Amino acid sequence: MTRFALSLATLLTATSAAAMGPWKGNAAPCGNEIACELGDRSYHVMVPDGWDGGTPLPVLLHFHGWSRTGVHAQNSDRVGASTKRRGVLLVTPNGRNNTWSFWRAGTEDVPFADTVLADVAQRYPVDTSKIYVSGYSFGSAMAWRYACQSGQDVSALLAIAGSIDQTETCPEAPTEVRHVHGLSDTVMDFPLGPGGDTTYPVALWKRALDCPKGGESQGDWQVRSFLTLTRTSWACANGAVTLDLHPGGHFIPHGWIGRQLDELLGLTPSYP
């Protein structure tokens, strides 16, 4: 994330006098279904409802699932609807060939995402203290990869049903990690740990953030009556980790992203 932080600081300094709205500098207008072009790559961006055109915006960088595009996330009632009503700028990069390269370090998709965030900062006033990164399925694994390789300025990772190898050692880490996974997931299989450890899906981040061995049970919670999530959290030496588990399969739980944003932004929990 150092590359993004440095470029963002330069961009904000250079454009602070003109930071009253989108399309600053010489950037071509784009937004919603009109992609923002970056060489042979692109991304989509969607402003929240009621934005005044000048207030710095929290950012949710969301990586789409396999075979999808950034437009799908924007149109989702579980992603786009959640950012629009909470004052968050939704940034959705497009994966090359509609997928992501996340299996190993050194992927081109990490510097691409850095470039996306820097380009966003040319177009919009960004609240750099509230940069959130999320993803679903393959996109969740990509969000993990990004946080692992370039996450030191990421405020929170919000990961849904996908991760990288828990034995990896990451050079960087976000301040906070929140992960949700279904116990019956057979697409991105639930990563059950040794001895049936159901907290293993966040083992990498517990090591990276120097968390205590035992987590604190936060009990069950619901957004919709048909799905119960069970939460465990860790207050760590270098951050915080939260794990939400549910009995279902491979999907984005209704209201999960919205609930995380409500808690991170200090808002009253609501749906969607």
mmCIF file of C-alpha atoms in Angstrom:
data_model
loop_
_atom_site.group_PDB
_atom_site.id
_atom_site.type_symbol
_atom_site.label_atom_id
_atom_site.label_comp_id
_atom_site.label_asym_id
_atom_site.label_seq_id
_atom_site.Cartn_x
_atom_site.Cartn_y
_atom_site.Cartn_z
ATOM 1 C CA MET A 1 0.000 0.000 0.000
ATOM 2 C CA THR A 2 3.019 2.311 0.304
ATOM 3 C CA ARG A 3 2.967 2.985 -3.441
ATOM 4 C CA PHE A 4 -0.676 4.041 -3.266
ATOM 5 C CA ALA A 5 -0.179 6.161 -0.140
ATOM 6 C CA LEU A 6 2.670 8.127 -1.700
ATOM 7 C CA SER A 7 0.889 8.682 -4.998
ATOM 8 C CA LEU A 8 -2.331 9.602 -3.196
ATOM 9 C CA ALA A 9 -0.559 12.187 -1.051
ATOM 10 C CA THR A 10 0.924 13.758 -4.171
ATOM 11 C CA LEU A 11 -2.421 13.803 -5.932
ATOM 12 C CA LEU A 12 -4.255 15.303 -2.976
ATOM 13 C CA THR A 13 -1.648 18.045 -2.612
ATOM 14 C CA ALA A 14 -1.746 18.869 -6.290
ATOM 15 C CA THR A 15 -5.537 18.969 -6.500
ATOM 16 C CA SER A 16 -6.587 20.210 -3.054
ATOM 17 C CA ALA A 17 -7.723 23.559 -4.436
ATOM 18 C CA ALA A 18 -9.961 21.801 -6.927
ATOM 19 C CA ALA A 19 -11.228 19.042 -4.677
ATOM 20 C CA MET A 20 -14.869 20.057 -4.851
ATOM 21 C CA GLY A 21 -16.115 17.215 -7.013
ATOM 22 C CA PRO A 22 -15.436 14.503 -9.546
ATOM 23 C CA TRP A 23 -13.623 14.742 -12.866
ATOM 24 C CA LYS A 24 -10.695 16.766 -11.536
ATOM 25 C CA GLY A 25 -7.653 17.293 -13.724
ATOM 26 C CA ASN A 26 -7.765 15.887 -17.256
ATOM 27 C CA ALA A 27 -9.479 12.601 -16.391
ATOM 28 C CA ALA A 28 -12.217 11.524 -18.783
ATOM 29 C CA PRO A 29 -15.659 11.389 -17.137
ATOM 30 C CA CYS A 30 -16.787 7.950 -16.032
ATOM 31 C CA GLY A 31 -19.045 6.413 -13.431
ATOM 32 C CA ASN A 32 -21.583 3.685 -12.800
ATOM 33 C CA GLU A 33 -21.680 1.526 -15.951
ATOM 34 C CA ILE A 34 -19.264 3.795 -17.857
ATOM 35 C CA ALA A 35 -15.859 2.335 -17.015
ATOM 36 C CA CYS A 36 -12.864 4.435 -16.005
ATOM 37 C CA GLU A 37 -10.051 3.399 -18.356
ATOM 38 C CA LEU A 38 -6.516 2.710 -17.141
ATOM 39 C CA GLY A 39 -4.462 1.575 -20.117
ATOM 40 C CA ASP A 40 -5.820 -1.854 -21.074
ATOM 41 C CA ARG A 41 -7.585 -2.233 -17.705
ATOM 42 C CA SER A 42 -10.606 -0.484 -16.209
ATOM 43 C CA TYR A 43 -12.770 -0.029 -13.133
ATOM 44 C CA HIS A 44 -16.169 1.338 -12.189
ATOM 45 C CA VAL A 45 -17.066 3.889 -9.541
ATOM 46 C CA MET A 46 -20.383 4.802 -7.920
ATOM 47 C CA VAL A 47 -21.025 7.780 -5.655
ATOM 48 C CA PRO A 48 -23.339 7.463 -2.645
ATOM 49 C CA ASP A 49 -26.812 8.933 -2.457
ATOM 50 C CA GLY A 50 -26.986 12.522 -1.283
ATOM 51 C CA TRP A 51 -23.273 13.299 -1.628
ATOM 52 C CA ASP A 52 -22.669 17.057 -1.716
ATOM 53 C CA GLY A 53 -19.826 16.884 -4.242
ATOM 54 C CA GLY A 54 -17.167 18.090 -1.828
ATOM 55 C CA THR A 55 -17.097 16.111 1.427
ATOM 56 C CA PRO A 56 -14.257 13.538 1.467
ATOM 57 C CA LEU A 57 -15.628 10.055 0.946
ATOM 58 C CA PRO A 58 -14.829 6.734 2.585
ATOM 59 C CA VAL A 59 -13.941 4.192 -0.111
ATOM 60 C CA LEU A 60 -14.928 0.544 -0.503
ATOM 61 C CA LEU A 61 -12.649 -1.155 -3.038
ATOM 62 C CA HIS A 62 -14.577 -4.311 -3.947
ATOM 63 C CA PHE A 63 -13.266 -7.192 -6.059
ATOM 64 C CA HIS A 64 -16.002 -9.013 -7.974
ATOM 65 C CA GLY A 65 -16.467 -12.772 -8.111
ATOM 66 C CA TRP A 66 -15.335 -15.122 -10.871
ATOM 67 C CA SER A 67 -16.827 -14.455 -14.345
ATOM 68 C CA ARG A 68 -18.324 -11.152 -13.160
ATOM 69 C CA THR A 69 -17.430 -7.468 -13.598
ATOM 70 C CA GLY A 70 -17.447 -4.413 -11.408
ATOM 71 C CA VAL A 71 -20.920 -3.514 -12.665
ATOM 72 C CA HIS A 72 -22.390 -6.630 -11.055
ATOM 73 C CA ALA A 73 -21.216 -5.506 -7.604
ATOM 74 C CA GLN A 74 -22.569 -2.005 -8.150
ATOM 75 C CA ASN A 75 -25.990 -3.371 -9.060
ATOM 76 C CA SER A 76 -26.035 -5.834 -6.156
ATOM 77 C CA ASP A 77 -28.467 -5.204 -3.316
ATOM 78 C CA ARG A 78 -25.825 -6.741 -1.031
ATOM 79 C CA VAL A 79 -22.913 -4.529 -2.155
ATOM 80 C CA GLY A 80 -23.881 -1.420 -4.113
ATOM 81 C CA ALA A 81 -27.081 -0.786 -2.160
ATOM 82 C CA SER A 82 -25.068 -0.941 1.062
ATOM 83 C CA THR A 83 -22.547 1.731 0.035
ATOM 84 C CA LYS A 84 -25.025 4.087 -1.612
ATOM 85 C CA ARG A 85 -27.035 4.656 1.566
ATOM 86 C CA ARG A 86 -24.005 4.952 3.871
ATOM 87 C CA GLY A 87 -22.026 7.709 2.183
ATOM 88 C CA VAL A 88 -19.340 5.377 0.834
ATOM 89 C CA LEU A 89 -17.734 5.606 -2.608
ATOM 90 C CA LEU A 90 -17.859 2.172 -4.249
ATOM 91 C CA VAL A 91 -14.880 1.334 -6.470
ATOM 92 C CA THR A 92 -15.104 -1.934 -8.414
ATOM 93 C CA PRO A 93 -12.123 -2.927 -10.588
ATOM 94 C CA ASN A 94 -12.607 -5.249 -13.538
ATOM 95 C CA GLY A 95 -10.552 -8.428 -13.428
ATOM 96 C CA ARG A 96 -8.635 -9.444 -16.531
ATOM 97 C CA ASN A 97 -10.767 -12.051 -18.338
ATOM 98 C CA ASN A 98 -13.352 -11.567 -15.559
ATOM 99 C CA THR A 99 -11.191 -13.165 -12.887
ATOM 100 C CA TRP A 100 -8.265 -12.415 -10.567
ATOM 101 C CA SER A 101 -4.720 -13.660 -10.084
ATOM 102 C CA PHE A 102 -4.433 -14.159 -6.351
ATOM 103 C CA TRP A 103 -2.796 -17.531 -5.764
ATOM 104 C CA ARG A 104 0.747 -16.196 -5.318
ATOM 105 C CA ALA A 105 2.542 -12.962 -4.480
ATOM 106 C CA GLY A 106 3.747 -10.940 -7.444
ATOM 107 C CA THR A 107 0.401 -10.799 -9.240
ATOM 108 C CA GLU A 108 -0.167 -7.821 -11.523
ATOM 109 C CA ASP A 109 -3.560 -7.278 -9.904
ATOM 110 C CA VAL A 110 -2.062 -5.773 -6.730
ATOM 111 C CA PRO A 111 -0.281 -2.844 -8.457
ATOM 112 C CA PHE A 112 -3.342 -2.520 -10.704
ATOM 113 C CA ALA A 113 -5.520 -2.000 -7.621
ATOM 114 C CA ASP A 114 -3.012 0.548 -6.278
ATOM 115 C CA THR A 115 -3.297 2.412 -9.584
ATOM 116 C CA VAL A 116 -7.089 2.275 -9.387
ATOM 117 C CA LEU A 117 -7.103 3.887 -5.942
ATOM 118 C CA ALA A 118 -4.661 6.568 -7.051
ATOM 119 C CA ASP A 119 -6.838 7.336 -10.085
ATOM 120 C CA VAL A 120 -9.931 7.539 -7.889
ATOM 121 C CA ALA A 121 -8.128 10.143 -5.776
ATOM 122 C CA GLN A 122 -7.667 12.259 -8.923
ATOM 123 C CA ARG A 123 -11.387 12.227 -9.494
ATOM 124 C CA TYR A 124 -12.884 12.448 -5.995
ATOM 125 C CA PRO A 125 -11.988 13.787 -2.550
ATOM 126 C CA VAL A 126 -11.104 10.649 -0.596
ATOM 127 C CA ASP A 127 -11.043 10.132 3.167
ATOM 128 C CA THR A 128 -7.736 8.291 3.398
ATOM 129 C CA SER A 129 -8.479 7.170 6.965
ATOM 130 C CA LYS A 130 -11.407 5.093 5.704
ATOM 131 C CA ILE A 131 -10.126 2.881 2.888
ATOM 132 C CA TYR A 132 -11.951 -0.452 3.041
ATOM 133 C CA VAL A 133 -11.233 -3.453 0.809
ATOM 134 C CA SER A 134 -13.739 -6.228 0.178
ATOM 135 C CA GLY A 135 -14.528 -9.029 -2.233
ATOM 136 C CA TYR A 136 -16.661 -12.094 -2.773
ATOM 137 C CA SER A 137 -15.488 -15.616 -3.661
ATOM 138 C CA PHE A 138 -12.450 -15.291 -5.992
ATOM 139 C CA GLY A 139 -12.776 -11.564 -5.327
ATOM 140 C CA SER A 140 -12.503 -12.203 -1.598
ATOM 141 C CA ALA A 141 -9.283 -14.148 -2.169
ATOM 142 C CA MET A 142 -8.069 -11.195 -4.266
ATOM 143 C CA ALA A 143 -8.968 -8.815 -1.449
ATOM 144 C CA TRP A 144 -6.887 -11.003 0.900
ATOM 145 C CA ARG A 145 -3.997 -10.935 -1.591
ATOM 146 C CA TYR A 146 -4.199 -7.162 -1.892
ATOM 147 C CA ALA A 147 -4.279 -6.685 1.881
ATOM 148 C CA CYS A 148 -1.351 -9.103 2.228
ATOM 149 C CA GLN A 149 0.850 -7.330 -0.320
ATOM 150 C CA SER A 150 -0.311 -3.710 -0.106
ATOM 151 C CA GLY A 151 -2.501 -3.386 2.960
ATOM 152 C CA GLN A 152 -0.667 -1.198 5.443
ATOM 153 C CA ASP A 153 -2.977 1.775 4.791
ATOM 154 C CA VAL A 154 -6.171 -0.280 4.521
ATOM 155 C CA SER A 155 -8.515 0.480 7.410
ATOM 156 C CA ALA A 156 -10.384 -2.809 7.159
ATOM 157 C CA LEU A 157 -10.560 -5.944 5.033
ATOM 158 C CA LEU A 158 -14.147 -7.172 4.574
ATOM 159 C CA ALA A 159 -13.852 -10.645 3.068
ATOM 160 C CA ILE A 160 -16.697 -12.909 1.974
ATOM 161 C CA ALA A 161 -16.264 -16.635 1.276
ATOM 162 C CA GLY A 162 -12.713 -16.718 -0.027
ATOM 163 C CA SER A 163 -9.118 -16.468 1.208
ATOM 164 C CA ILE A 164 -5.517 -17.299 0.415
ATOM 165 C CA ASP A 165 -3.369 -20.008 2.016
ATOM 166 C CA GLN A 166 -3.483 -19.565 5.791
ATOM 167 C CA THR A 167 0.182 -20.590 6.094
ATOM 168 C CA GLU A 168 1.438 -17.575 4.120
ATOM 169 C CA THR A 169 3.394 -14.780 5.764
ATOM 170 C CA CYS A 170 2.254 -11.349 4.615
ATOM 171 C CA PRO A 171 4.605 -8.363 4.334
ATOM 172 C CA GLU A 172 1.719 -5.976 5.072
ATOM 173 C CA ALA A 173 -1.609 -6.115 6.883
ATOM 174 C CA PRO A 174 -4.716 -3.956 7.318
ATOM 175 C CA THR A 175 -5.662 -2.425 10.643
ATOM 176 C CA GLU A 176 -8.753 -4.586 10.958
ATOM 177 C CA VAL A 177 -9.959 -7.829 9.362
ATOM 178 C CA ARG A 178 -13.568 -8.998 9.114
ATOM 179 C CA HIS A 179 -14.288 -12.307 7.385
ATOM 180 C CA VAL A 180 -17.512 -14.249 6.829
ATOM 181 C CA HIS A 181 -17.742 -17.835 5.582
ATOM 182 C CA GLY A 182 -20.395 -20.531 5.320
ATOM 183 C CA LEU A 183 -19.683 -23.817 7.057
ATOM 184 C CA SER A 184 -21.296 -25.676 4.131
ATOM 185 C CA ASP A 185 -19.391 -23.798 1.408
ATOM 186 C CA THR A 186 -18.155 -26.237 -1.252
ATOM 187 C CA VAL A 187 -17.176 -23.641 -3.895
ATOM 188 C CA MET A 188 -14.444 -21.912 -1.918
ATOM 189 C CA ASP A 189 -14.338 -24.708 0.644
ATOM 190 C CA PHE A 190 -14.598 -23.740 4.278
ATOM 191 C CA PRO A 191 -10.981 -23.910 5.529
ATOM 192 C CA LEU A 192 -11.386 -26.104 8.577
ATOM 193 C CA GLY A 193 -8.267 -26.126 10.711
ATOM 194 C CA PRO A 194 -6.436 -28.883 12.585
ATOM 195 C CA GLY A 195 -8.636 -30.709 15.063
ATOM 196 C CA GLY A 196 -11.757 -29.195 13.520
ATOM 197 C CA ASP A 197 -10.766 -25.602 14.350
ATOM 198 C CA THR A 198 -13.529 -23.400 12.888
ATOM 199 C CA THR A 199 -11.533 -20.209 13.547
ATOM 200 C CA TYR A 200 -8.879 -21.302 11.042
ATOM 201 C CA PRO A 201 -10.285 -19.080 8.214
ATOM 202 C CA VAL A 202 -8.524 -16.108 9.862
ATOM 203 C CA ALA A 203 -5.393 -17.897 11.120
ATOM 204 C CA LEU A 204 -3.101 -15.870 8.848
ATOM 205 C CA TRP A 205 -4.374 -12.540 10.156
ATOM 206 C CA LYS A 206 -4.327 -13.670 13.784
ATOM 207 C CA ARG A 207 -0.596 -14.266 13.375
ATOM 208 C CA ALA A 208 0.013 -11.081 11.397
ATOM 209 C CA LEU A 209 -1.804 -8.861 13.902
ATOM 210 C CA ASP A 210 -0.442 -10.693 16.963
ATOM 211 C CA CYS A 211 -3.789 -11.845 18.315
ATOM 212 C CA PRO A 212 -4.342 -13.845 21.500
ATOM 213 C CA LYS A 213 -4.893 -17.544 21.004
ATOM 214 C CA GLY A 214 -8.464 -17.562 22.238
ATOM 215 C CA GLY A 215 -11.080 -15.318 20.700
ATOM 216 C CA GLU A 216 -14.040 -13.748 22.473
ATOM 217 C CA SER A 217 -17.480 -15.015 21.563
ATOM 218 C CA GLN A 218 -19.814 -12.203 20.554
ATOM 219 C CA GLY A 219 -22.818 -14.495 20.238
ATOM 220 C CA ASP A 220 -25.290 -14.816 17.375
ATOM 221 C CA TRP A 221 -26.701 -12.041 15.246
ATOM 222 C CA GLN A 222 -29.085 -11.665 12.331
ATOM 223 C CA VAL A 223 -29.915 -9.183 9.631
ATOM 224 C CA ARG A 224 -32.629 -11.402 8.124
ATOM 225 C CA SER A 225 -34.537 -13.972 10.175
ATOM 226 C CA PHE A 226 -33.612 -16.908 7.926
ATOM 227 C CA LEU A 227 -29.848 -16.671 8.521
ATOM 228 C CA THR A 228 -28.027 -16.650 11.859
ATOM 229 C CA LEU A 229 -24.365 -15.675 12.029
ATOM 230 C CA THR A 230 -22.088 -16.526 14.946
ATOM 231 C CA ARG A 231 -19.359 -14.015 15.726
ATOM 232 C CA THR A 232 -15.922 -14.413 17.330
ATOM 233 C CA SER A 233 -13.537 -11.489 17.729
ATOM 234 C CA TRP A 234 -9.931 -10.947 18.715
ATOM 235 C CA ALA A 235 -8.505 -7.730 20.177
ATOM 236 C CA CYS A 236 -4.943 -7.977 18.903
ATOM 237 C CA ALA A 237 -1.684 -6.182 19.638
ATOM 238 C CA ASN A 238 -1.608 -4.713 16.107
ATOM 239 C CA GLY A 239 -5.283 -4.514 15.186
ATOM 240 C CA ALA A 240 -8.502 -6.494 15.376
ATOM 241 C CA VAL A 241 -9.984 -9.604 13.768
ATOM 242 C CA THR A 242 -13.654 -10.584 13.498
ATOM 243 C CA LEU A 243 -14.976 -13.880 12.138
ATOM 244 C CA ASP A 244 -18.638 -14.439 11.281
ATOM 245 C CA LEU A 245 -19.759 -18.001 10.534
ATOM 246 C CA HIS A 246 -23.098 -19.247 9.221
ATOM 247 C CA PRO A 247 -24.436 -22.719 8.380
ATOM 248 C CA GLY A 248 -25.029 -21.976 4.693
ATOM 249 C CA GLY A 249 -23.018 -22.247 1.510
ATOM 250 C CA HIS A 250 -21.376 -19.895 -0.990
ATOM 251 C CA PHE A 251 -23.088 -16.498 -1.024
ATOM 252 C CA ILE A 252 -22.939 -12.928 0.253
ATOM 253 C CA PRO A 253 -25.145 -12.870 3.361
ATOM 254 C CA HIS A 254 -27.922 -10.308 3.211
ATOM 255 C CA GLY A 255 -26.832 -7.111 4.944
ATOM 256 C CA TRP A 256 -23.351 -8.342 5.905
ATOM 257 C CA ILE A 257 -21.400 -5.596 4.141
ATOM 258 C CA GLY A 258 -23.872 -3.000 5.347
ATOM 259 C CA ARG A 259 -23.532 -4.138 8.955
ATOM 260 C CA GLN A 260 -19.731 -3.993 8.787
ATOM 261 C CA LEU A 261 -19.811 -0.496 7.333
ATOM 262 C CA ASP A 262 -22.306 0.625 9.986
ATOM 263 C CA GLU A 263 -19.993 -0.605 12.731
ATOM 264 C CA LEU A 264 -16.833 0.816 11.163
ATOM 265 C CA LEU A 265 -18.424 4.208 10.461
ATOM 266 C CA GLY A 266 -20.229 4.432 13.789
ATOM 267 C CA LEU A 267 -23.705 4.347 12.199
ATOM 268 C CA THR A 268 -26.911 2.868 13.576
ATOM 269 C CA PRO A 269 -27.193 -0.673 12.130
ATOM 270 C CA SER A 270 -29.749 -0.827 9.323
ATOM 271 C CA TYR A 271 -30.703 -2.911 6.280
ATOM 272 C CA PRO A 272 -29.711 -3.260 3.471
#
